[in-house]
Each structure stands twice: as C-alpha cells, then as structure tokens.
Coordinates of N, CA and C in Angstrom, one line a residue:
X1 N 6.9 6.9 -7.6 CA 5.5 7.2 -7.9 C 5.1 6.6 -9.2
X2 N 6.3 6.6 -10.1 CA 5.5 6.3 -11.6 C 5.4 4.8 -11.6
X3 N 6.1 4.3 -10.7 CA 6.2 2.7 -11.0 C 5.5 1.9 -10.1
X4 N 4.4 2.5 -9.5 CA 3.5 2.3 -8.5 C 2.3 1.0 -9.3
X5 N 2.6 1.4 -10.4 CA 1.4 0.5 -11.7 C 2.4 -0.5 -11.5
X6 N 3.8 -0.9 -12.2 CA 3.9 -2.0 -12.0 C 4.0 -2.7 -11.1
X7 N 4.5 -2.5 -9.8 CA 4.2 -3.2 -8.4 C 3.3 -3.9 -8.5
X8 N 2.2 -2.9 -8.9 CA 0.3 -4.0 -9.0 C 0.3 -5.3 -10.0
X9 N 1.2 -4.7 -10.9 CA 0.9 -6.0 -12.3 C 1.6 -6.9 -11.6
X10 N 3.1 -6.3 -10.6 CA 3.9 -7.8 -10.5 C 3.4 -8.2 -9.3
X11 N 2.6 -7.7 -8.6 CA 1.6 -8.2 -7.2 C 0.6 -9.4 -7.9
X12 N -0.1 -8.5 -9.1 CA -1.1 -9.9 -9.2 C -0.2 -10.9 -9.9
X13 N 0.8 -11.1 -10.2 CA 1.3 -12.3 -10.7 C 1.7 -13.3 -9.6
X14 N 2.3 -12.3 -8.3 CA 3.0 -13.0 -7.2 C 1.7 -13.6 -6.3
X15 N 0.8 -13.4 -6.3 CA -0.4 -13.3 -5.6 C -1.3 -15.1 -6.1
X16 N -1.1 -14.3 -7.9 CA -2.0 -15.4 -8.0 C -1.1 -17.0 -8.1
X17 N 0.4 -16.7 -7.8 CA 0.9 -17.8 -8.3 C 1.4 -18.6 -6.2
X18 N 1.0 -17.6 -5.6 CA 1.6 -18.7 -4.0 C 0.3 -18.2 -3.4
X19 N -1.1 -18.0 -4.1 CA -2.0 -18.0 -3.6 C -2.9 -19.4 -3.1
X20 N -1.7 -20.6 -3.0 CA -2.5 -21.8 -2.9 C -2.3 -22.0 -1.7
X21 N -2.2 -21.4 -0.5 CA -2.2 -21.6 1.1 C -0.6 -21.7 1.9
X22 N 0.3 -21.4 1.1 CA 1.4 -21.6 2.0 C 2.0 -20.8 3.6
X23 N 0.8 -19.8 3.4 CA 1.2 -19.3 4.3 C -0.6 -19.5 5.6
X24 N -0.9 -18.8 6.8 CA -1.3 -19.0 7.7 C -2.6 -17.8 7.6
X25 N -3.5 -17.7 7.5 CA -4.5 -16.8 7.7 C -4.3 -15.2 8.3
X26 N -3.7 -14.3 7.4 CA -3.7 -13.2 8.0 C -4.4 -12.3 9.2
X27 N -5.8 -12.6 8.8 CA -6.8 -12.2 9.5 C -6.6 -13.2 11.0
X28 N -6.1 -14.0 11.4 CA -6.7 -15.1 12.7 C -5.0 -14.8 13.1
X29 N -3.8 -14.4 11.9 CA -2.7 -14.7 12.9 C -2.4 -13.5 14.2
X30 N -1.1 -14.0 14.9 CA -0.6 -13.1 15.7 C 0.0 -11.7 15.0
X31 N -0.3 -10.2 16.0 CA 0.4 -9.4 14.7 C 2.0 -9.5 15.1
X32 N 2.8 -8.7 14.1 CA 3.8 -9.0 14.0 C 4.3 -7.2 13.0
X33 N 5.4 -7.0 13.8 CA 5.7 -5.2 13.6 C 6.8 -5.5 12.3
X34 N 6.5 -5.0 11.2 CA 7.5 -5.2 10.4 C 7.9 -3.2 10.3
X35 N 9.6 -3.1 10.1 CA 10.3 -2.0 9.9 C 10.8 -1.4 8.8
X36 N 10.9 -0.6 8.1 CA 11.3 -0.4 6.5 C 11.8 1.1 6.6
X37 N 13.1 1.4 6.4 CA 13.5 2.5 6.2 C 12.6 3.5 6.8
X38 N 12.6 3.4 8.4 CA 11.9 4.4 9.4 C 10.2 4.7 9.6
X39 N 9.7 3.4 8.3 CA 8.2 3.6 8.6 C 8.3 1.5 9.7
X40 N 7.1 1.8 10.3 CA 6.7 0.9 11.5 C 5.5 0.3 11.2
X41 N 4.5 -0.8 10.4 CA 3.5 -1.8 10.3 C 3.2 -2.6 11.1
X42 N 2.5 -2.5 11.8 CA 1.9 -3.7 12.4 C 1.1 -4.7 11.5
X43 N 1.4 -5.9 11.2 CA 0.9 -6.4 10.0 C 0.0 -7.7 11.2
X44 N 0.5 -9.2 10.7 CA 0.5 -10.3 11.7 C 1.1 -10.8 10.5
X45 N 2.2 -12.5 11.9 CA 2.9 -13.3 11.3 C 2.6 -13.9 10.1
X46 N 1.7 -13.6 9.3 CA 0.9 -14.7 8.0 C 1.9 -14.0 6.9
X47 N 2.2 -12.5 7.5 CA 3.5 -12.0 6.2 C 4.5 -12.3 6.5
X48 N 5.3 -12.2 5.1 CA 6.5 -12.5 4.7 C 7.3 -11.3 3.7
X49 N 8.4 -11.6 4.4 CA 9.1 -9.7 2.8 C 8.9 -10.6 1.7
X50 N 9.1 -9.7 0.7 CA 8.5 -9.7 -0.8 C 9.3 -8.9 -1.4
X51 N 10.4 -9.5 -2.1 CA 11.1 -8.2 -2.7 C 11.1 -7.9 -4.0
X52 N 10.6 -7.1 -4.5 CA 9.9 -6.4 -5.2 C 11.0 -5.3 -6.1
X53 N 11.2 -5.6 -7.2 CA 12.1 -4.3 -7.7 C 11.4 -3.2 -8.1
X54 N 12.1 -2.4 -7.7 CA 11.8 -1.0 -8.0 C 10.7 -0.5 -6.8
X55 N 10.4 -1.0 -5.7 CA 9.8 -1.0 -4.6 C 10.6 -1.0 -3.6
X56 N 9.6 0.5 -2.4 CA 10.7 0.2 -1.1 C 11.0 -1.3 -0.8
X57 N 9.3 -1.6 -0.9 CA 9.4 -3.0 -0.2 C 8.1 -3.8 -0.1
X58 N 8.1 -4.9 0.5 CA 6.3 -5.4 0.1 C 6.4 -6.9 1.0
X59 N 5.5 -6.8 1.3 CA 5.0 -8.5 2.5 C 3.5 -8.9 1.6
X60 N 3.8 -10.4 2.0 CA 2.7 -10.7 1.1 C 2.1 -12.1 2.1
X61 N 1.0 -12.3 2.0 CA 0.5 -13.3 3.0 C 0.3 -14.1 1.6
X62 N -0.9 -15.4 2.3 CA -1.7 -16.2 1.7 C -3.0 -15.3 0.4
X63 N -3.5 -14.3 1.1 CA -4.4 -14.2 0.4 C -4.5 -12.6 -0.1
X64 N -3.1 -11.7 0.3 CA -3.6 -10.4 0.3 C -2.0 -9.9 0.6
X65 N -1.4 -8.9 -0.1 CA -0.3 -8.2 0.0 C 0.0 -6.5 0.2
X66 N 1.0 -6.5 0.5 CA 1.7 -4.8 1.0 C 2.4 -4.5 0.0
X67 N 2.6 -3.2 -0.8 CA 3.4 -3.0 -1.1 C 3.9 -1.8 -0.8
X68 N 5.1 -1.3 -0.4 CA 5.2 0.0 0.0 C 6.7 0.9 -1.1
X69 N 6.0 2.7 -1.4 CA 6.8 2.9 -2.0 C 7.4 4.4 -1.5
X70 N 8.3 4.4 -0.9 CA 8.9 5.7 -0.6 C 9.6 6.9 -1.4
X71 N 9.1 7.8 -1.1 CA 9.8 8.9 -2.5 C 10.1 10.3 -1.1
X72 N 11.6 9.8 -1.0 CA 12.0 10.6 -0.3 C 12.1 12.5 -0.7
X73 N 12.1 13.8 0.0 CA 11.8 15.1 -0.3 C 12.4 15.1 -1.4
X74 N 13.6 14.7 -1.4 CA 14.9 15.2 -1.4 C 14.8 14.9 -3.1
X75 N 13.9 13.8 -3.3 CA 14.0 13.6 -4.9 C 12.6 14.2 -5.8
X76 N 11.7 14.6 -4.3 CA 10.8 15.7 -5.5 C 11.2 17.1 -5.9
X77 N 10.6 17.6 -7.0 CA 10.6 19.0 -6.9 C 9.9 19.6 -5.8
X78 N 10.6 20.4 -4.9 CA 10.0 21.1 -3.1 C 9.2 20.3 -2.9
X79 N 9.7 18.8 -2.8 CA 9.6 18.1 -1.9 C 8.9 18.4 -0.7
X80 N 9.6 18.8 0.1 CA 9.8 19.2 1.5 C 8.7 20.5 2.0
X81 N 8.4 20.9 1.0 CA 6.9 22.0 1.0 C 5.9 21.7 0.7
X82 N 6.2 20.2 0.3 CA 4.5 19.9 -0.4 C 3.3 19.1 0.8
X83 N 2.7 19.5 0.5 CA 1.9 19.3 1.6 C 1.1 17.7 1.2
X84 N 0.9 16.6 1.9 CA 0.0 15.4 1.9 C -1.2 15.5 0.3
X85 N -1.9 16.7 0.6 CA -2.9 16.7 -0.7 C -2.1 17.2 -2.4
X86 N -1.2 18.1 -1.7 CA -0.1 18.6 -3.3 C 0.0 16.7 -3.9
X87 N 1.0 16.3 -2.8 CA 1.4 14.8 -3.4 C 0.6 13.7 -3.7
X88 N -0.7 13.9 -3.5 CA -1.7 12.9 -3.7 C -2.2 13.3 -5.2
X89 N -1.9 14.6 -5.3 CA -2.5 14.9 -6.6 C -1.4 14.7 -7.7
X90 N 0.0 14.8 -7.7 CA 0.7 14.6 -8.3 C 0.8 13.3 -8.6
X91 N 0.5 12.2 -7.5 CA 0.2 10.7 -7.8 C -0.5 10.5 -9.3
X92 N -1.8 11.0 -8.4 CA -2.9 10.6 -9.8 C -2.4 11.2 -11.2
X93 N -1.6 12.6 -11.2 CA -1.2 13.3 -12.9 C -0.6 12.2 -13.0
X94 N 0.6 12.0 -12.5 CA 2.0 11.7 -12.9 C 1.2 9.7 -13.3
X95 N -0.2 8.9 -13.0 CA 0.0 7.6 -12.8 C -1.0 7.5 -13.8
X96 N -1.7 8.9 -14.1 CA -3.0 8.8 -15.0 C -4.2 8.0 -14.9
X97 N -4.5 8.6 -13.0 CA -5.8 7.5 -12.5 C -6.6 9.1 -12.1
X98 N -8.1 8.1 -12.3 CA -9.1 8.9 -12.0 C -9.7 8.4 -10.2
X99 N -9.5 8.7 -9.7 CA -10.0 8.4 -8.7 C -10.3 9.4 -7.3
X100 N -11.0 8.6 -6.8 CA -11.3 9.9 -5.5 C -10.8 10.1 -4.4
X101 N -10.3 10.6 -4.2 CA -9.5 10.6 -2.6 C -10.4 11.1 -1.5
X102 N -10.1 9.9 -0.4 CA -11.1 10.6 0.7 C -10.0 10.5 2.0
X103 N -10.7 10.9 3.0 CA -9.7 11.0 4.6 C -10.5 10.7 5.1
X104 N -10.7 9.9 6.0 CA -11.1 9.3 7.2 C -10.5 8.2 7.7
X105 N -10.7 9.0 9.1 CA -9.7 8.0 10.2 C -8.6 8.1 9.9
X106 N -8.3 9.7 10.1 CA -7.0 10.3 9.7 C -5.8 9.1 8.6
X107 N -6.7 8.6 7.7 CA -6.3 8.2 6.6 C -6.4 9.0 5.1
X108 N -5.4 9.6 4.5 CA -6.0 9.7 2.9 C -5.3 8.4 1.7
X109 N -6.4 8.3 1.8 CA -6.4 7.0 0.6 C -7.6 6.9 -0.9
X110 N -7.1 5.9 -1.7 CA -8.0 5.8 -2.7 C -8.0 4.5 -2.6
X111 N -9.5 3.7 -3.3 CA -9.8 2.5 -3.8 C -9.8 2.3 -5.3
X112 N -9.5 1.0 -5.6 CA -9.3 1.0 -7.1 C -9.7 -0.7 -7.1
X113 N -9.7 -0.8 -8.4 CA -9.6 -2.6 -9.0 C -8.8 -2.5 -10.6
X114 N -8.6 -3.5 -10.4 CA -7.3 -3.9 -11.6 C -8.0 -5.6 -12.0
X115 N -7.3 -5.4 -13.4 CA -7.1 -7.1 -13.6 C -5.8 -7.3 -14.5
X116 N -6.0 -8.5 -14.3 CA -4.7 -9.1 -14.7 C -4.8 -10.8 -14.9
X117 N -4.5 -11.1 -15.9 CA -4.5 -12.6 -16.2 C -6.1 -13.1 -16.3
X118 N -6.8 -12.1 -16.2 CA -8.6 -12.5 -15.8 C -8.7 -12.1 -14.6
X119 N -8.0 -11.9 -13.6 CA -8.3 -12.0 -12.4 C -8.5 -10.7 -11.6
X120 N -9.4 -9.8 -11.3 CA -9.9 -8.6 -10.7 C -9.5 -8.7 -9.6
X121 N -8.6 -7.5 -8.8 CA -8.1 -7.1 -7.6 C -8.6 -5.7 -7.5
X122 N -8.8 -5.7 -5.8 CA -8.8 -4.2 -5.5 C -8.0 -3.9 -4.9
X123 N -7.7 -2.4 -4.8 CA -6.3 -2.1 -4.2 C -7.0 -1.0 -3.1
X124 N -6.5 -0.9 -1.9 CA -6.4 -0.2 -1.0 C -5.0 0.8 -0.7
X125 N -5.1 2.0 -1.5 CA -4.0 2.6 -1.3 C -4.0 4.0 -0.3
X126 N -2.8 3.9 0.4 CA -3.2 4.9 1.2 C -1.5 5.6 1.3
X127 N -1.4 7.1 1.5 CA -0.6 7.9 1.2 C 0.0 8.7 2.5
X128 N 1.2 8.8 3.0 CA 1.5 9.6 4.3 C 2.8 10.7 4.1
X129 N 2.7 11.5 4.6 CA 3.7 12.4 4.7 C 4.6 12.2 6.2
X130 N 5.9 11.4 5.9 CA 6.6 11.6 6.8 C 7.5 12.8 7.4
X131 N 8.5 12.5 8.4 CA 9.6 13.9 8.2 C 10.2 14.0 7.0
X132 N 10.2 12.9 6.4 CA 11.5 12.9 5.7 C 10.9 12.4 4.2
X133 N 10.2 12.0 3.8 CA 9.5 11.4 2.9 C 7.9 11.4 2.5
X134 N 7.5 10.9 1.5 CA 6.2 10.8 1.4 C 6.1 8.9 1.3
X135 N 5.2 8.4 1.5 CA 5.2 7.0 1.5 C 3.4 6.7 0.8
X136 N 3.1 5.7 0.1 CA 2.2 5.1 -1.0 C 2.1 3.7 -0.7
X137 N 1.3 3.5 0.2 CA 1.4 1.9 0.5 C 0.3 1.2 -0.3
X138 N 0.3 -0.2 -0.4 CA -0.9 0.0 -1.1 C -1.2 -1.5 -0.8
X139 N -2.5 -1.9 -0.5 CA -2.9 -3.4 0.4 C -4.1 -3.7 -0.6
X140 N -3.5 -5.1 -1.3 CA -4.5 -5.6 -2.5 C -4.5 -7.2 -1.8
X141 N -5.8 -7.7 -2.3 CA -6.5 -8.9 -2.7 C -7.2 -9.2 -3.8
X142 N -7.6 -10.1 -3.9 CA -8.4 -10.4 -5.2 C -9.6 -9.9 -4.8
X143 N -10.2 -9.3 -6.3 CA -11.3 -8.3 -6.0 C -12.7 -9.0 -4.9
X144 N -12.7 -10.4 -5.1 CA -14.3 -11.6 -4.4 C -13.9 -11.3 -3.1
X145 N -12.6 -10.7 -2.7 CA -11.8 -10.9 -1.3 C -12.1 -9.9 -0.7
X146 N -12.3 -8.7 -1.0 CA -12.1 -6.9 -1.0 C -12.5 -6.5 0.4
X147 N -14.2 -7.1 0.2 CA -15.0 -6.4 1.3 C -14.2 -7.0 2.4
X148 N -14.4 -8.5 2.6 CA -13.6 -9.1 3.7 C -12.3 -8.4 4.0
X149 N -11.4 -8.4 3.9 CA -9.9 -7.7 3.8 C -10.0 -6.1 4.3
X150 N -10.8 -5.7 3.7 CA -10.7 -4.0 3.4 C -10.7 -3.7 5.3
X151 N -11.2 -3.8 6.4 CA -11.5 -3.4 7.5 C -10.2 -3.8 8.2
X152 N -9.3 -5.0 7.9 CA -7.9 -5.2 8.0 C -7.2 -4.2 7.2
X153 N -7.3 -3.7 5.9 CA -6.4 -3.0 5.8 C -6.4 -1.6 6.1
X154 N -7.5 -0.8 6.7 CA -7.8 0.0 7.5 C -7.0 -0.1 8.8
X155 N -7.0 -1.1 9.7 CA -6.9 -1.2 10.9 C -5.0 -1.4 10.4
X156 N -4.6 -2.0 9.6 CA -3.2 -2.4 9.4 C -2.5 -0.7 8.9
X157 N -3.0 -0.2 8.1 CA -2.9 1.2 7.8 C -2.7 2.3 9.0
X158 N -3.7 2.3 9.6 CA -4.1 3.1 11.2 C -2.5 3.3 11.9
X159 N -1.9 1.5 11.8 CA -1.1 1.1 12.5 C 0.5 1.7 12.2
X160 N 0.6 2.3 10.9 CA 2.0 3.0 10.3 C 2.5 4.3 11.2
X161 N 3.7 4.2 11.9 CA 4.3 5.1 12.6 C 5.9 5.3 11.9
X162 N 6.3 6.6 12.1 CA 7.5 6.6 11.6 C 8.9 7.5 12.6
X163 N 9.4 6.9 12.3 CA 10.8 7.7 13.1 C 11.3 8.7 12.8
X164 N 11.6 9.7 13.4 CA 11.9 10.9 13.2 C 12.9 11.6 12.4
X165 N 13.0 12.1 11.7 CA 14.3 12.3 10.6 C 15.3 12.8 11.3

C-alpha cells in the first residue's frame, strides 16, 4: 500500500520511454486473460508483464498500463475483518491522497493525475476485497489519453475474478 506512489513514478518512466508504438492497439486488440496470484484480468493481447519491483505485478501496452498490488490479510492489522471501505481509507492515510472514492458498477475506485518528467497522467485506481487479500490495481495513461482509455478501464476492471482461498 505505501509503495503504490512509486509504481506510478516508475510507470510514468516505463510508459513514457516504450511509448513509441511497439506494441498493437489495446483498444482494437483480441482480449487475452492474464492470471496473478489467484486474481483473473481480462486485458487484450496489446499487454505484456511488466515487472515491476515491489509490485505484485503490472502489464503494460503501447499507450496505457496495469499495475497491480496485493496486500495479503495476513500482513494487515485484522486484516481479515476489515471490510472493502476500512481499506480504502487506510490507503488514502497511510499514501497521503485527498481523493474521492466512489462505487459504481460494483466498482470502488478513485481517479487521480500525476506528472512526471512534464508529462501529466491519470490514474484509474480501483480496490477489491478478495478471500484472501485486498488488491489496488491501478490503469494509467497519459493524462490527453484519459477520457479515451477510461471506458476500457472500467470494462477491463468489471472483468477481475478471483479464486477461492
């Protein structure tokens, strides 16, 4: 949870540096189910893993990346009692962000923008309570990109299932 900020800083570096087309149009490709320590994405083939330290894990396309971060019960304080809104709040103390959390479409997530190098991104982060974990995924672009992207990362989000503990 605390190192959820740097993911973003080392996303906009990774982003802005193979953001010259090497990969295939996210939005037009085929989807493609990627698996991670018992959570399930439906992304499409335009991603690629992204390995990321200090991150469960992260796929990154041409124009727009995943990053995902698991904080299993077992390493919060009652963990395992806290309910979806407890841990969304402890995000924001513990990360020192102001932001609003909303739910819809049985999603709770926040929007945000960042810069880095000059370059303004927004982030689409969205938060789940597994059996076994809590999970913080979070689907950024460059901010000119947002509106476009954002309805994919809704629909890519929607798409997170997880396996049973």
């Amino acid at each position: 949870m605390k190192k959820w900020l740097l993911f973003c800083l080392s996303l906009l570096l990774v982003v802005t540096v193979t953001g010259c087309g090497m990969f295939s149009d996210p939005k037009t490709a085929d989807p493609k189910d990627f698996t991670l320590e018992g959570l399930t994405i439906t992304l499409t083939d335009a991603f690629r893993n992204l390995g990321v330290e200090g991150a469960t894990g992260g796929y990154q396309s041409k124009d727009c990346a995943l990053f995902l971060i698991k904080e299993p019960f077992d390493l919060l304080e009652n963990g395992d009692e806290l309910t979806l809104e407890e841990y969304v709040e402890r995000v924001k103390t513990k990360n020192g962000i102001d932001v609003e959390i909303k739910t819809e479409e049985n999603l709770t997530y926040f929007e945000r923008t960042a810069s880095a190098d000059g370059v303004e991104f927004g982030y689409y982060s969205v938060m789940y309570r597994a059996p076994d974990a809590f999970w913080l995924l979070q689907f950024t672009c460059e901010k000119k990109d947002y509106e476009e992207y954002r309805p994919y990362f809704v629909n890519w989000a929607k798409s997170v299932t997880f396996d049973a503990a």
